[in-house]
mmCIF file of C-alpha atoms in Angstrom:
data_model
loop_
_atom_site.group_PDB
_atom_site.id
_atom_site.type_symbol
_atom_site.label_atom_id
_atom_site.label_comp_id
_atom_site.label_asym_id
_atom_site.label_seq_id
_atom_site.Cartn_x
_atom_site.Cartn_y
_atom_site.Cartn_z
ATOM 1 C CA MET A 39 21.469 87.228 258.387
ATOM 2 C CA SER A 40 21.959 90.380 260.427
ATOM 3 C CA ASN A 41 19.232 91.711 262.707
ATOM 4 C CA ARG A 42 18.648 94.825 260.586
ATOM 5 C CA HIS A 43 18.506 92.855 257.351
ATOM 6 C CA LEU A 44 16.036 90.415 258.892
ATOM 7 C CA ALA A 45 14.018 93.370 260.206
ATOM 8 C CA ARG A 46 13.876 94.886 256.707
ATOM 9 C CA THR A 47 12.841 91.498 255.327
ATOM 10 C CA ILE A 48 9.938 91.273 257.798
ATOM 11 C CA ALA A 49 8.923 94.854 256.995
ATOM 12 C CA MET A 50 9.035 94.134 253.252
ATOM 13 C CA GLN A 51 7.002 90.927 253.611
ATOM 14 C CA SER A 52 4.431 92.767 255.723
ATOM 15 C CA LEU A 53 4.210 95.660 253.263
ATOM 16 C CA TYR A 54 3.878 93.161 250.414
ATOM 17 C CA GLU A 55 0.899 91.458 252.067
ATOM 18 C CA TRP A 56 -0.660 94.807 253.002
ATOM 19 C CA ASP A 57 -0.309 96.060 249.425
ATOM 20 C CA PHE A 58 -1.427 92.768 247.848
ATOM 21 C CA HIS A 59 -4.689 92.755 249.816
ATOM 22 C CA GLY A 60 -5.337 96.453 249.227
ATOM 23 C CA THR A 61 -3.842 99.044 251.526
ATOM 24 C CA GLN A 62 -7.251 100.465 252.371
ATOM 25 C CA ASN A 63 -8.658 97.129 253.521
ATOM 26 C CA SER A 64 -5.757 95.741 255.516
ATOM 27 C CA ALA A 65 -4.280 96.717 258.827
ATOM 28 C CA LEU A 66 -0.521 96.843 258.344
ATOM 29 C CA SER A 67 0.181 96.741 262.080
ATOM 30 C CA ARG A 68 -1.789 93.502 262.483
ATOM 31 C CA ILE A 69 0.019 91.891 259.533
ATOM 32 C CA MET A 70 3.390 93.035 260.846
ATOM 33 C CA GLU A 71 2.794 91.736 264.373
ATOM 34 C CA ARG A 72 1.722 88.350 263.002
ATOM 35 C CA ASN A 73 4.832 88.211 260.802
ATOM 36 C CA LEU A 74 7.092 89.103 263.711
ATOM 37 C CA VAL A 75 5.681 86.196 265.705
ATOM 38 C CA ASN A 76 5.671 83.695 262.838
ATOM 39 C CA LEU A 77 8.795 84.678 260.896
ATOM 40 C CA ALA A 78 11.142 86.230 263.431
ATOM 41 C CA PRO A 79 10.306 85.199 266.995
ATOM 42 C CA GLY A 80 12.813 86.682 269.368
ATOM 43 C CA LEU A 81 14.100 89.293 266.911
ATOM 44 C CA ALA A 82 15.897 91.835 269.053
ATOM 45 C CA ASP A 83 15.094 94.806 266.829
ATOM 46 C CA GLN A 84 11.305 94.506 266.496
ATOM 47 C CA ASP A 85 10.919 98.238 267.062
ATOM 48 C CA PHE A 86 12.973 98.849 263.898
ATOM 49 C CA VAL A 87 10.483 96.724 261.905
ATOM 50 C CA ARG A 88 7.554 98.638 263.364
ATOM 51 C CA ALA A 89 9.134 102.036 262.747
ATOM 52 C CA LEU A 90 10.142 101.150 259.183
ATOM 53 C CA ALA A 91 6.729 99.796 258.184
ATOM 54 C CA ALA A 92 4.899 102.672 259.891
ATOM 55 C CA GLY A 93 7.204 105.210 258.218
ATOM 56 C CA VAL A 94 6.499 103.740 254.796
ATOM 57 C CA GLU A 95 2.756 103.622 255.485
ATOM 58 C CA ARG A 96 2.680 107.209 256.769
ATOM 59 C CA ASN A 97 4.710 108.567 253.835
ATOM 60 C CA ARG A 98 3.326 106.309 251.099
ATOM 61 C CA PRO A 99 1.743 109.082 248.968
ATOM 62 C CA GLN A 100 5.023 111.026 248.863
ATOM 63 C CA ILE A 101 7.055 107.848 248.291
ATOM 64 C CA ASP A 102 4.753 106.658 245.497
ATOM 65 C CA GLU A 103 5.001 110.064 243.839
ATOM 66 C CA THR A 104 8.792 109.709 243.942
ATOM 67 C CA ILE A 105 8.595 106.260 242.340
ATOM 68 C CA GLU A 106 6.358 107.643 239.583
ATOM 69 C CA GLY A 107 8.797 110.495 238.995
ATOM 70 C CA TYR A 108 11.882 108.290 238.774
ATOM 71 C CA ALA A 109 10.297 105.388 236.881
ATOM 72 C CA PRO A 110 7.849 107.206 234.570
ATOM 73 C CA GLU A 111 7.803 104.365 232.044
ATOM 74 C CA TRP A 112 6.500 102.044 234.798
ATOM 75 C CA PRO A 113 3.091 103.038 236.151
ATOM 76 C CA LEU A 114 2.927 102.191 239.842
ATOM 77 C CA ASP A 115 0.295 99.506 239.350
ATOM 78 C CA GLN A 116 2.491 97.808 236.724
ATOM 79 C CA ILE A 117 5.496 97.493 239.021
ATOM 80 C CA THR A 118 5.454 94.105 240.739
ATOM 81 C CA VAL A 119 4.224 94.150 244.324
ATOM 82 C CA VAL A 120 7.676 93.047 245.538
ATOM 83 C CA ASP A 121 9.568 95.704 243.581
ATOM 84 C CA ARG A 122 7.079 98.410 244.548
ATOM 85 C CA ASN A 123 7.490 97.694 248.253
ATOM 86 C CA VAL A 124 11.262 97.273 248.092
ATOM 87 C CA LEU A 125 11.370 100.704 246.438
ATOM 88 C CA ARG A 126 9.082 102.123 249.124
ATOM 89 C CA ILE A 127 11.441 100.895 251.847
ATOM 90 C CA GLY A 128 14.505 102.093 249.950
ATOM 91 C CA ILE A 129 13.078 105.537 249.245
ATOM 92 C CA TYR A 130 11.862 105.922 252.820
ATOM 93 C CA GLU A 131 15.276 105.036 254.224
ATOM 94 C CA LEU A 132 17.162 107.030 251.570
ATOM 95 C CA THR A 133 15.169 110.255 251.654
ATOM 96 C CA ILE A 134 13.197 110.406 254.907
ATOM 97 C CA ASP A 135 14.756 108.340 257.716
ATOM 98 C CA ALA A 136 17.656 110.447 258.939
ATOM 99 C CA SER A 137 19.166 107.570 260.939
ATOM 100 C CA ILE A 138 20.016 105.396 257.905
ATOM 101 C CA PRO A 139 23.081 106.315 255.817
ATOM 102 C CA PRO A 140 22.116 106.700 252.140
ATOM 103 C CA LYS A 141 24.456 104.024 250.834
ATOM 104 C CA VAL A 142 23.184 101.528 253.414
ATOM 105 C CA ALA A 143 19.593 102.279 252.330
ATOM 106 C CA ILE A 144 20.485 101.648 248.684
ATOM 107 C CA ASN A 145 22.512 98.501 249.341
ATOM 108 C CA GLU A 146 19.858 96.974 251.591
ATOM 109 C CA ALA A 147 17.082 97.676 249.083
ATOM 110 C CA ILE A 148 19.109 96.072 246.297
ATOM 111 C CA GLU A 149 19.679 92.978 248.442
ATOM 112 C CA LEU A 150 15.944 92.715 249.206
ATOM 113 C CA ALA A 151 15.159 93.068 245.500
ATOM 114 C CA LYS A 152 17.637 90.347 244.570
ATOM 115 C CA SER A 153 16.302 88.012 247.268
ATOM 116 C CA PHE A 154 12.588 88.444 246.671
ATOM 117 C CA GLY A 155 12.146 89.981 243.243
ATOM 118 C CA GLY A 156 12.632 88.821 239.693
ATOM 119 C CA ALA A 157 15.783 88.587 237.614
ATOM 120 C CA ALA A 158 15.888 92.335 236.870
ATOM 121 C CA SER A 159 14.656 93.581 240.270
ATOM 122 C CA GLY A 160 18.101 94.377 241.653
ATOM 123 C CA LYS A 161 19.051 96.431 238.598
ATOM 124 C CA PHE A 162 15.685 98.207 238.559
ATOM 125 C CA THR A 163 15.969 99.084 242.260
ATOM 126 C CA ASN A 164 19.567 100.205 241.828
ATOM 127 C CA GLY A 165 18.620 102.396 238.865
ATOM 128 C CA VAL A 166 15.744 104.142 240.630
ATOM 129 C CA LEU A 167 17.515 104.648 243.962
ATOM 130 C CA GLY A 168 20.786 105.594 242.251
ATOM 131 C CA SER A 169 19.004 108.323 240.286
ATOM 132 C CA ILE A 170 17.366 109.649 243.445
ATOM 133 C CA TYR A 171 20.728 109.647 245.225
ATOM 134 C CA LYS A 172 22.420 111.524 242.353
ATOM 135 C CA ASP A 173 19.716 114.180 242.477
ATOM 136 C CA MET A 174 20.066 114.432 246.254
ATOM 137 C CA VAL A 175 23.811 115.016 245.821
ATOM 138 C CA ALA A 176 23.223 117.601 243.066
ATOM 139 C CA GLN A 177 20.696 119.405 245.267
ATOM 140 C CA ASN A 178 23.055 119.235 248.255
ATOM 141 C CA HIS A 179 20.361 117.432 250.244
ATOM 142 C CA PRO A 180 21.270 117.551 253.970
ATOM 143 C CA LYS A 181 21.306 113.772 254.203
ATOM 144 C CA VAL A 182 24.014 113.416 251.550
ATOM 145 C CA ALA A 183 25.854 116.714 251.905
ATOM 146 C CA ASN A 184 28.500 115.169 254.134
ATOM 147 C CA ASP A 185 27.952 111.517 253.260
ATOM 148 C CA THR A 186 31.320 109.869 253.237
ATOM 149 C CA HIS A 187 30.008 106.775 254.973
ATOM 150 C CA VAL A 188 31.153 103.480 253.568
ATOM 151 C CA PRO A 189 28.719 100.713 254.535
ATOM 152 C CA THR A 190 30.124 98.061 256.837
ATOM 153 C CA LYS A 191 28.773 94.795 258.157
ATOM 154 C CA LYS A 192 28.025 96.549 261.451
ATOM 155 C CA ASP A 193 25.508 98.875 259.743
ATOM 156 C CA ASN A 194 23.296 95.894 259.075
ATOM 157 C CA GLU A 195 23.450 94.388 262.567
#
């Protein structure tokens, strides 16, 4: 497993626990630090985990609004905790984090969904993020305006 993929996994597991216990009552940073120690000791890219989780936490209202807009038949509280947090990571990386190429954000979210979600999680994640990406292209969003990047193994290291 690459460093970045492992980092996203730790971020997703931390966000899952934070969400499961109620975002208002749990300290995401404490959960994340414990998970870094217990699940990925010696991970070289711990700052990536911290930045990713903090970015999702900071932008959660906007991200959740995006989920509701692109999956209107699935109220947020009816989406499984895993799928909800995979989507949060994917949407954050796709639409907000300028350092992550859009196709890498989508591919990584799909892989997380397949690994941790149910049988249809990968397709659900792909459908939501694919629709967002298509709209970003149609709106000539700066992040996708010149996106000719083809994901490589190095992107995930």
